[in-house]
Short mmCIF file of C-alpha atoms in Angstrom, two decimals:
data_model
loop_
_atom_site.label_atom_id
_atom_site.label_comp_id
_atom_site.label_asym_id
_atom_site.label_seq_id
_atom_site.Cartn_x
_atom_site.Cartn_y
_atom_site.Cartn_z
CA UNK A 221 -21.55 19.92 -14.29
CA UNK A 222 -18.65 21.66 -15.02
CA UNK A 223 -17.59 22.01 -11.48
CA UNK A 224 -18.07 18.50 -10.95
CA UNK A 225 -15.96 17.93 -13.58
CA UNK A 226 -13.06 20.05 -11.92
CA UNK A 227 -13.52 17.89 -8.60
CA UNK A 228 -13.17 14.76 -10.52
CA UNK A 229 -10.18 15.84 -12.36
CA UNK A 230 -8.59 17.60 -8.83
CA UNK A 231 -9.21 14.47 -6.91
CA UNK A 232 -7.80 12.34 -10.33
CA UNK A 233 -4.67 14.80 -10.13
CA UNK A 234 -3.87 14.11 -6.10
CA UNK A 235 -4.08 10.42 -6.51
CA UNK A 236 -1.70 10.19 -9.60
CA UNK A 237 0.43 12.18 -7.07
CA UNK A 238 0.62 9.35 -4.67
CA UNK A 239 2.03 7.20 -6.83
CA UNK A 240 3.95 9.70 -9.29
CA UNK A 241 6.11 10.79 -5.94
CA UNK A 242 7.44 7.79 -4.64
CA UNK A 243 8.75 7.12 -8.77
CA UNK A 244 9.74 10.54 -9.37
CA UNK A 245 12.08 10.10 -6.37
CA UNK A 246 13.11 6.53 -6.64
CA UNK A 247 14.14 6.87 -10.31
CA UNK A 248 15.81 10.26 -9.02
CA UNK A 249 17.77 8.89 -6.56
CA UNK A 250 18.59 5.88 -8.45
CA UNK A 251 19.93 7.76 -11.58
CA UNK A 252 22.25 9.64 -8.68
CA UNK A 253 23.69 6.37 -7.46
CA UNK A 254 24.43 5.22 -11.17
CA UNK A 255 25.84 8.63 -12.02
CA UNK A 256 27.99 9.04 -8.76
CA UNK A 257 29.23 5.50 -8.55
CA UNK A 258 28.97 3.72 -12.13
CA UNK A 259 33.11 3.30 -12.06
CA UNK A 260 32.59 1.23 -9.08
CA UNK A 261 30.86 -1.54 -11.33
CA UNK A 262 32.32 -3.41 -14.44
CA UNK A 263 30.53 -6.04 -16.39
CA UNK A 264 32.61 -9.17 -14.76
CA UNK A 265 32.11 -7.54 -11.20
CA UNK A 266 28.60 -7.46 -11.62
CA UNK A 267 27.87 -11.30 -13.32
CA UNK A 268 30.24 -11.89 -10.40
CA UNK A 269 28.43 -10.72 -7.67
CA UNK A 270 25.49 -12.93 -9.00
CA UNK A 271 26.98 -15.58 -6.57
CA UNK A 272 25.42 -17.73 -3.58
CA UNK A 273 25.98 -14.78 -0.73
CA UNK A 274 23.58 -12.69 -3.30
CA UNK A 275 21.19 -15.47 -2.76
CA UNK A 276 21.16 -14.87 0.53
CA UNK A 277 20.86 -11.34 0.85
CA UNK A 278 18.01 -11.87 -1.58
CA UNK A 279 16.44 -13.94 0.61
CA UNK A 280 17.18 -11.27 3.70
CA UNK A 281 15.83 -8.88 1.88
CA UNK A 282 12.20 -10.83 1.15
CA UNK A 283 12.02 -12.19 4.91
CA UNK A 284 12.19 -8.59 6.11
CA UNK A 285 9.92 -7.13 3.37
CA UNK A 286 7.61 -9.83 4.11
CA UNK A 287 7.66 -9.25 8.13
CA UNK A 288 7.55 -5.29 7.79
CA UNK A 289 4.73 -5.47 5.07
CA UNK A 290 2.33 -7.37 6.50
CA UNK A 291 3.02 -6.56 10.51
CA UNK A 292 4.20 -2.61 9.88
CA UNK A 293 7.30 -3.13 11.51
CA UNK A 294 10.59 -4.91 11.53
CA UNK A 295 12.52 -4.40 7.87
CA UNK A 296 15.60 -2.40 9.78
CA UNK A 297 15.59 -5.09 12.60
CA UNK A 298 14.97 -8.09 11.11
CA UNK A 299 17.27 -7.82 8.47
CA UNK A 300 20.08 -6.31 10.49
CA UNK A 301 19.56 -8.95 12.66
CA UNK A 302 20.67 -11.71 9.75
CA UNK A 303 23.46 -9.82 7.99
CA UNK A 304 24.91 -9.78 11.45
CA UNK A 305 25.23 -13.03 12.04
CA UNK A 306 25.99 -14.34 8.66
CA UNK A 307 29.19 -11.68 9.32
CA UNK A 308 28.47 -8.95 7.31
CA UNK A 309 30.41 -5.75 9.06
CA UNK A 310 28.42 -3.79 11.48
CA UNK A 311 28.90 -0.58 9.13
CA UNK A 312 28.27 -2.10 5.87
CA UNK A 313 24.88 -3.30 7.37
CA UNK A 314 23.68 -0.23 8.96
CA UNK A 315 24.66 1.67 5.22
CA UNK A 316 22.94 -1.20 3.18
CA UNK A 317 19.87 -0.99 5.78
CA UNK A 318 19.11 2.40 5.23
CA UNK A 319 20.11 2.61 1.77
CA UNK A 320 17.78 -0.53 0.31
CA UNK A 321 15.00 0.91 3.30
CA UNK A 322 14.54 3.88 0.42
CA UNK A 323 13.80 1.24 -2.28
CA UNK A 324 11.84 -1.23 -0.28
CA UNK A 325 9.13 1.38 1.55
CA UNK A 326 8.57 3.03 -1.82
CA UNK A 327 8.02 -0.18 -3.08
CA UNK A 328 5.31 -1.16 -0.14
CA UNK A 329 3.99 2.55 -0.27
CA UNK A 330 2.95 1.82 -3.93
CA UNK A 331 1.48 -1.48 -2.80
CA UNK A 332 -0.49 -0.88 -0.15
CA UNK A 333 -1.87 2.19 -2.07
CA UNK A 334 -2.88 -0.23 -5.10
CA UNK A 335 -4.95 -2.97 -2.32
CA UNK A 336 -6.60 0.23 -0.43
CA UNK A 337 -4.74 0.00 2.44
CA UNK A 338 -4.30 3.68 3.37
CA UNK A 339 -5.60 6.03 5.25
CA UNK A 340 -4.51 9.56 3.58
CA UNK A 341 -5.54 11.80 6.27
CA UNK A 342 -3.52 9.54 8.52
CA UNK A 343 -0.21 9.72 6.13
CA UNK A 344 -0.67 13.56 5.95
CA UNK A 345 -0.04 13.62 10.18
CA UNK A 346 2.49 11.53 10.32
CA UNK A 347 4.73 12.34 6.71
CA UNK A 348 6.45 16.65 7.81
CA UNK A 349 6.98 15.61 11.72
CA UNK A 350 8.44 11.98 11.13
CA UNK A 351 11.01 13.17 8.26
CA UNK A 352 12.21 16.04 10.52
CA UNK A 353 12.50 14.21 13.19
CA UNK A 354 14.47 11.06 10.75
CA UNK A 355 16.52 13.82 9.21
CA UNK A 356 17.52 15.30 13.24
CA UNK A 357 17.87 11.57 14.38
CA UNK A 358 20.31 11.01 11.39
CA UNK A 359 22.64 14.04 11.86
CA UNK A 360 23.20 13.78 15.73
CA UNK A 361 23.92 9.84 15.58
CA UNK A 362 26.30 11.15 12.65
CA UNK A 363 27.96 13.95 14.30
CA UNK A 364 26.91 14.26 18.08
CA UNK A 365 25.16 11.21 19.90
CA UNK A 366 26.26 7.17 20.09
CA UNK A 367 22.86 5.62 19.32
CA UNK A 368 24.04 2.34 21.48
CA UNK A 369 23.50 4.84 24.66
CA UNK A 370 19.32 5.08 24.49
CA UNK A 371 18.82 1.27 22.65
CA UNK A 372 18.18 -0.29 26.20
CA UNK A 373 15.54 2.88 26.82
CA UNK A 374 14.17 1.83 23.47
CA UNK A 375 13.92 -2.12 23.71
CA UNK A 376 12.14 -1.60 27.04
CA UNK A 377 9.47 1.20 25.71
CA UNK A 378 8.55 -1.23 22.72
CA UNK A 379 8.55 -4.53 25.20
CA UNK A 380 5.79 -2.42 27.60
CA UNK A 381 3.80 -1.15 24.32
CA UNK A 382 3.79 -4.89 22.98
CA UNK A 383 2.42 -6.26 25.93
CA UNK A 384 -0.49 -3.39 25.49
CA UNK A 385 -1.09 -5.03 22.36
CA UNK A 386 -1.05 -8.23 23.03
CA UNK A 387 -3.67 -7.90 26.08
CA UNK A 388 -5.70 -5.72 23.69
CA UNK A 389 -5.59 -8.07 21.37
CA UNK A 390 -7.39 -11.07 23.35
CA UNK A 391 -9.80 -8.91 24.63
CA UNK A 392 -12.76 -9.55 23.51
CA UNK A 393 -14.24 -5.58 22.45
CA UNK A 394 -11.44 -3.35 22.10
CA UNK A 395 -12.60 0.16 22.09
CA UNK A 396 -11.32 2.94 19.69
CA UNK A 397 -9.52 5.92 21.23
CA UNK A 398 -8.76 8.70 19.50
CA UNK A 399 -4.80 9.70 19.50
CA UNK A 400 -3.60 12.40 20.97
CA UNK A 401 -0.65 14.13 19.32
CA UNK A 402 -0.14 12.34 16.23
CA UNK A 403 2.75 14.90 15.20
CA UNK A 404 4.75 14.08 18.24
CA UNK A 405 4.90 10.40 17.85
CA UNK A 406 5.80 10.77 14.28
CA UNK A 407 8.48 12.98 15.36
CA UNK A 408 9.85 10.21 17.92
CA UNK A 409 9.35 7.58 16.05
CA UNK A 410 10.90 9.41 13.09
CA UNK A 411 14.13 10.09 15.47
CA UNK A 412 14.59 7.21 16.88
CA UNK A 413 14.19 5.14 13.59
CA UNK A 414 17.48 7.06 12.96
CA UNK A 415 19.12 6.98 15.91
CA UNK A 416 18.77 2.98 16.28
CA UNK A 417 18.48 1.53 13.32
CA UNK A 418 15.00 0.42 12.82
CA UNK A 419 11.95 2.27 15.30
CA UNK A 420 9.47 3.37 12.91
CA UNK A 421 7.36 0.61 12.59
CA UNK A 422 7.55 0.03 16.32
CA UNK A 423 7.10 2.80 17.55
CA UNK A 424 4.31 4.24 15.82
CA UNK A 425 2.41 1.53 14.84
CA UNK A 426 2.36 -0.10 18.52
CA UNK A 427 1.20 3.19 19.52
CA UNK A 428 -1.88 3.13 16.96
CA UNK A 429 -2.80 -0.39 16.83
CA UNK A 430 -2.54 -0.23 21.31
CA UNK A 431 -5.25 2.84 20.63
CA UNK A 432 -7.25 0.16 19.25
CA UNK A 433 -6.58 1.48 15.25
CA UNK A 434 -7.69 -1.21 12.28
CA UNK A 435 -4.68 -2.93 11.82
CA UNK A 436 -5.21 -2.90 7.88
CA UNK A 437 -5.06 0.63 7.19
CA UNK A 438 -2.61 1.84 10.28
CA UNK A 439 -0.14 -1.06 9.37
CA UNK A 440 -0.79 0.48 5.42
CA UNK A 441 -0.54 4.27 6.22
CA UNK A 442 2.27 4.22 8.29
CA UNK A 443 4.47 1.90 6.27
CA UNK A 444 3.26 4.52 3.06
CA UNK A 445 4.96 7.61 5.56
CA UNK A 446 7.41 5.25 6.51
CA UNK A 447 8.83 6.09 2.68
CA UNK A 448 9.58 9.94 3.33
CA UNK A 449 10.97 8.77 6.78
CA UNK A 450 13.38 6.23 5.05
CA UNK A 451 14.31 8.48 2.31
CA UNK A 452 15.11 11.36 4.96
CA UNK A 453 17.26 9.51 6.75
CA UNK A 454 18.91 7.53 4.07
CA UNK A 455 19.97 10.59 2.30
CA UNK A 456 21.36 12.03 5.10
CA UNK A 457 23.56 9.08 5.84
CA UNK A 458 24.71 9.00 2.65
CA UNK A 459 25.47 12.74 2.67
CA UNK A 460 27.29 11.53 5.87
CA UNK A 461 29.19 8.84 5.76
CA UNK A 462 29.26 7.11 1.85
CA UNK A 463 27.68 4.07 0.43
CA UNK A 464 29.64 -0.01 1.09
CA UNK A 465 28.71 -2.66 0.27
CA UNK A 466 27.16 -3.07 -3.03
CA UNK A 467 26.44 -6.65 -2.91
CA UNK A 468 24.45 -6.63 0.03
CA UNK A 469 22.60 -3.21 -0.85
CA UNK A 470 20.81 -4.49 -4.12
CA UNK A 471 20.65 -7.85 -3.15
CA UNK A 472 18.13 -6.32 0.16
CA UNK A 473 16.57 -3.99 -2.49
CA UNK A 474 15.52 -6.69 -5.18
CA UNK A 475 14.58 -9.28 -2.50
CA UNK A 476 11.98 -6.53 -0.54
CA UNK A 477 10.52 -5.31 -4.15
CA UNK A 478 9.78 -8.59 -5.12
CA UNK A 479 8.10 -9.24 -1.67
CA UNK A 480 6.44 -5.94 -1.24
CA UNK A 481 2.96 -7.08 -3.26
CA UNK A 482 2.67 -9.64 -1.26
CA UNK A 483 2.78 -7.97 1.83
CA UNK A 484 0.58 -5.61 0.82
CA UNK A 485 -1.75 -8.15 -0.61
CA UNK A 486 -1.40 -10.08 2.77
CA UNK A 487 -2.14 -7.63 5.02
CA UNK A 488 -5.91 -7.64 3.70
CA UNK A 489 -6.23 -11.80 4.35
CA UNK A 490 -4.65 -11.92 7.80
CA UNK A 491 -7.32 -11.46 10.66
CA UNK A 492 -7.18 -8.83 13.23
CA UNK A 493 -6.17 -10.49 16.86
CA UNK A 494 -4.03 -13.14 15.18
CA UNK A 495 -1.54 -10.01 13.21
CA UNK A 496 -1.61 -8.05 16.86
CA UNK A 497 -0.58 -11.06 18.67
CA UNK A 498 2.38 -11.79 16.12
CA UNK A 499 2.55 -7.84 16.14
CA UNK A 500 2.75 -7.46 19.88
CA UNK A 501 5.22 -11.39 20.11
CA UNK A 502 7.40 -9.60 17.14
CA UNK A 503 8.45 -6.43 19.15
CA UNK A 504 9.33 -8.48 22.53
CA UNK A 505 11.32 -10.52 20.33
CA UNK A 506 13.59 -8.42 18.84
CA UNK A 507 13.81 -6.08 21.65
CA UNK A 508 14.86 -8.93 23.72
CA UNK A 509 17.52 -9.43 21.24
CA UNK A 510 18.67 -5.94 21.04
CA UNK A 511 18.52 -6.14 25.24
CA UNK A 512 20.61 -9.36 25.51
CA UNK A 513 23.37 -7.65 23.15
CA UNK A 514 23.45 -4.30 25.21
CA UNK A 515 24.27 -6.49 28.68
#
C-alpha cells in the first residue's frame, strides 16, 4: 500500500511539473521584461497604444495561434507573413515573432496538456536536441550566417515533405513506421526554426505525421516541445540584438493566448485526412511564398 502510495504521489509530482514549468518560466521571464524595460511604458503610452493597429495585431496574433494550434505548424510564418505586408519593419517583426512565440507555445503547451493531447515520451525526444539546436541556429544567424542564404533549400524540403503528406493522406490505409532518429530531426528542426524564422512545426511535424503518426497527439507533443524551442531561441535573440516594437509584441502575445484553448480544443474535433490535407496544402503555401520572395 504504502508503495503504491509513493507511485501515486511520484507520478502526481511529474505531472504538476508539466504545467508548473511552462509558469515558472513565463512569469520569470515576464517579471524580467517589466523589470528591464518598465521606463519604456507610461500610463498615456500604454491607453495609447490601445488603438486600431493593436486590433490588428490582435487579430494576427489569433489567426496564427489558431493555424499553429490546430495544424502544428505555421505561428512564425503566418504571422510574419501579415505584419509584413501591413508594413511593419522586417526587424521589428522577426523580434516581436520570437519574442510573443515564448508566450504563445507556453500557452498551447498548457492547452494541449489539459485536452490530452500529448505524448510525453514523444516530448522527452524531441525537448534537449531541438533547444540546442534553436539556441546554435540563433547565435550563428546572429553572429555568423545570413539565414536568407538556405530559405530556398528550406521552402523546397517542406514543399517535397507536404506532398508526402498529402498522398498519405488520401490513401486509403496508411501504415505506421517507426522514426528513425528522433534526436536529429529535433536538432534540425530546432536550427532551422532559428535560422529562418519559423521551421519547427514544419519540419518536424511533416516528418511525423508523413511516418504515418496520429495527427492529435504529434501535432500536441511537438507544439508542447515547441515551448523550450521558442524560449531557447527567443532568449538568445534577445541576449542578441534587444527587444522593438512593443505594440506589436503584446498585441501577438494576447491575441495567440486567447486563441490557444481553442486550438487545443480543436485539434481533438478535426478528422484525420481532412487536418493532413490542410497540413500538407499549408506548407506548399507558404513555402511558395517564401520561394516567390527569394527569386
Amino acid at each position: 500500500m504504502e508503495k503504491e502510495l509513493k507511485i501515486n504521489n511520484t507520478a502526481s509530482f511529474k505531472e504538476k511539473l508539466w504545467i508548473g514549468i511552462p509558469v515558472v518560466l513565463l512569469v520569470g521571464l515576464l517579471c524580467t521584461l517589466i523589470y528591464k524595460h518598465h521606463a519604456e511604458f507610461s500610463w498615456d503610452g500604454f491607453v495609447a497604444g490601445f488603438n486600431q493597429e493593436f486590433l490588428v495585431f490582435f487579430a494576427i496574433g489569433v489567426f496564427a495561434q489558431l493555424v499553429d494550434g490546430t495544424l502544428g505548424m505555421g505561428y512564425g510564418a503566418t504571422s510574419t507573413s501579415f505584419l509584413l505586408a501591413y508594413g511593419v519593419p522586417p526587424v521589428m517583426s522577426s523580434t516581436a515573432v520570437h519574442v510573443s512565440e515564448m508566450f504563445t507555445t507556453g500557452a498551447s503547451a498548457l492547452s494541449h496538456h489539459r485536452f490530452g493531447n500529448i505524448n510525453k515520451k514523444l516530448v522527452k525526444h524531441l525537448l534537449i536536441p531541438g533547444v540546442l539546436g534553436s539556441i546554435t541556429g540563433a547565435y550563428l544567424l546572429s553572429d555568423v550566417i545570413n539565414g536568407d542564404v538556405i530559405k530556398p533549400f528550406i521552402a523546397v524540403y517542406m514543399i517535397i515533405l507536404a506532398v508526402i503528406i498529402i498522398r498519405k493522406a488520401l490513401k486509403k490505409n496508411i501504415v505506421k513506421k517507426k522514426t528513425k532518429k528522433l534526436g536529429a530531426l529535433a536538432v534540425f528542426g530546432g536550427f532551422m526554426d532559428s535560422v529562418g524564422g519559423g521551421g519547427w512545426g514544419p519540419i518536424v511535424n511533416s516528418t511525423l505525421l508523413g511516418r504515418g503518426r496520429n495527427p492529435r497527439y504529434t501535432i500536441g507533443s511537438v507544439n508542447a516541445a515547441e515551448f523550450a524551442i521558442s524560449f531557447a531561441s527567443g532568449i538568445t535573440f534577445m541576449l542578441f540584438g534587444g527587444i522593438h516594437g512593443w505594440q506589436v509584441i503584446i498585441g501577438l502575445i494576447l491575441g495567440g493566448v486567447f486563441s490557444a484553448p481553442l486550438a487545443a480544443y480543436l485539434v481533438n474535433k478535426i478528422k484525420r485526412k481532412p487536418m493532413m490535407v490542410a497540413v500538407g496544402v499549408l506548407i506548399i503555401l507558404l513555402s511558395l511564398k517564401t520561394l516567390s520572395k527569394l527569386l
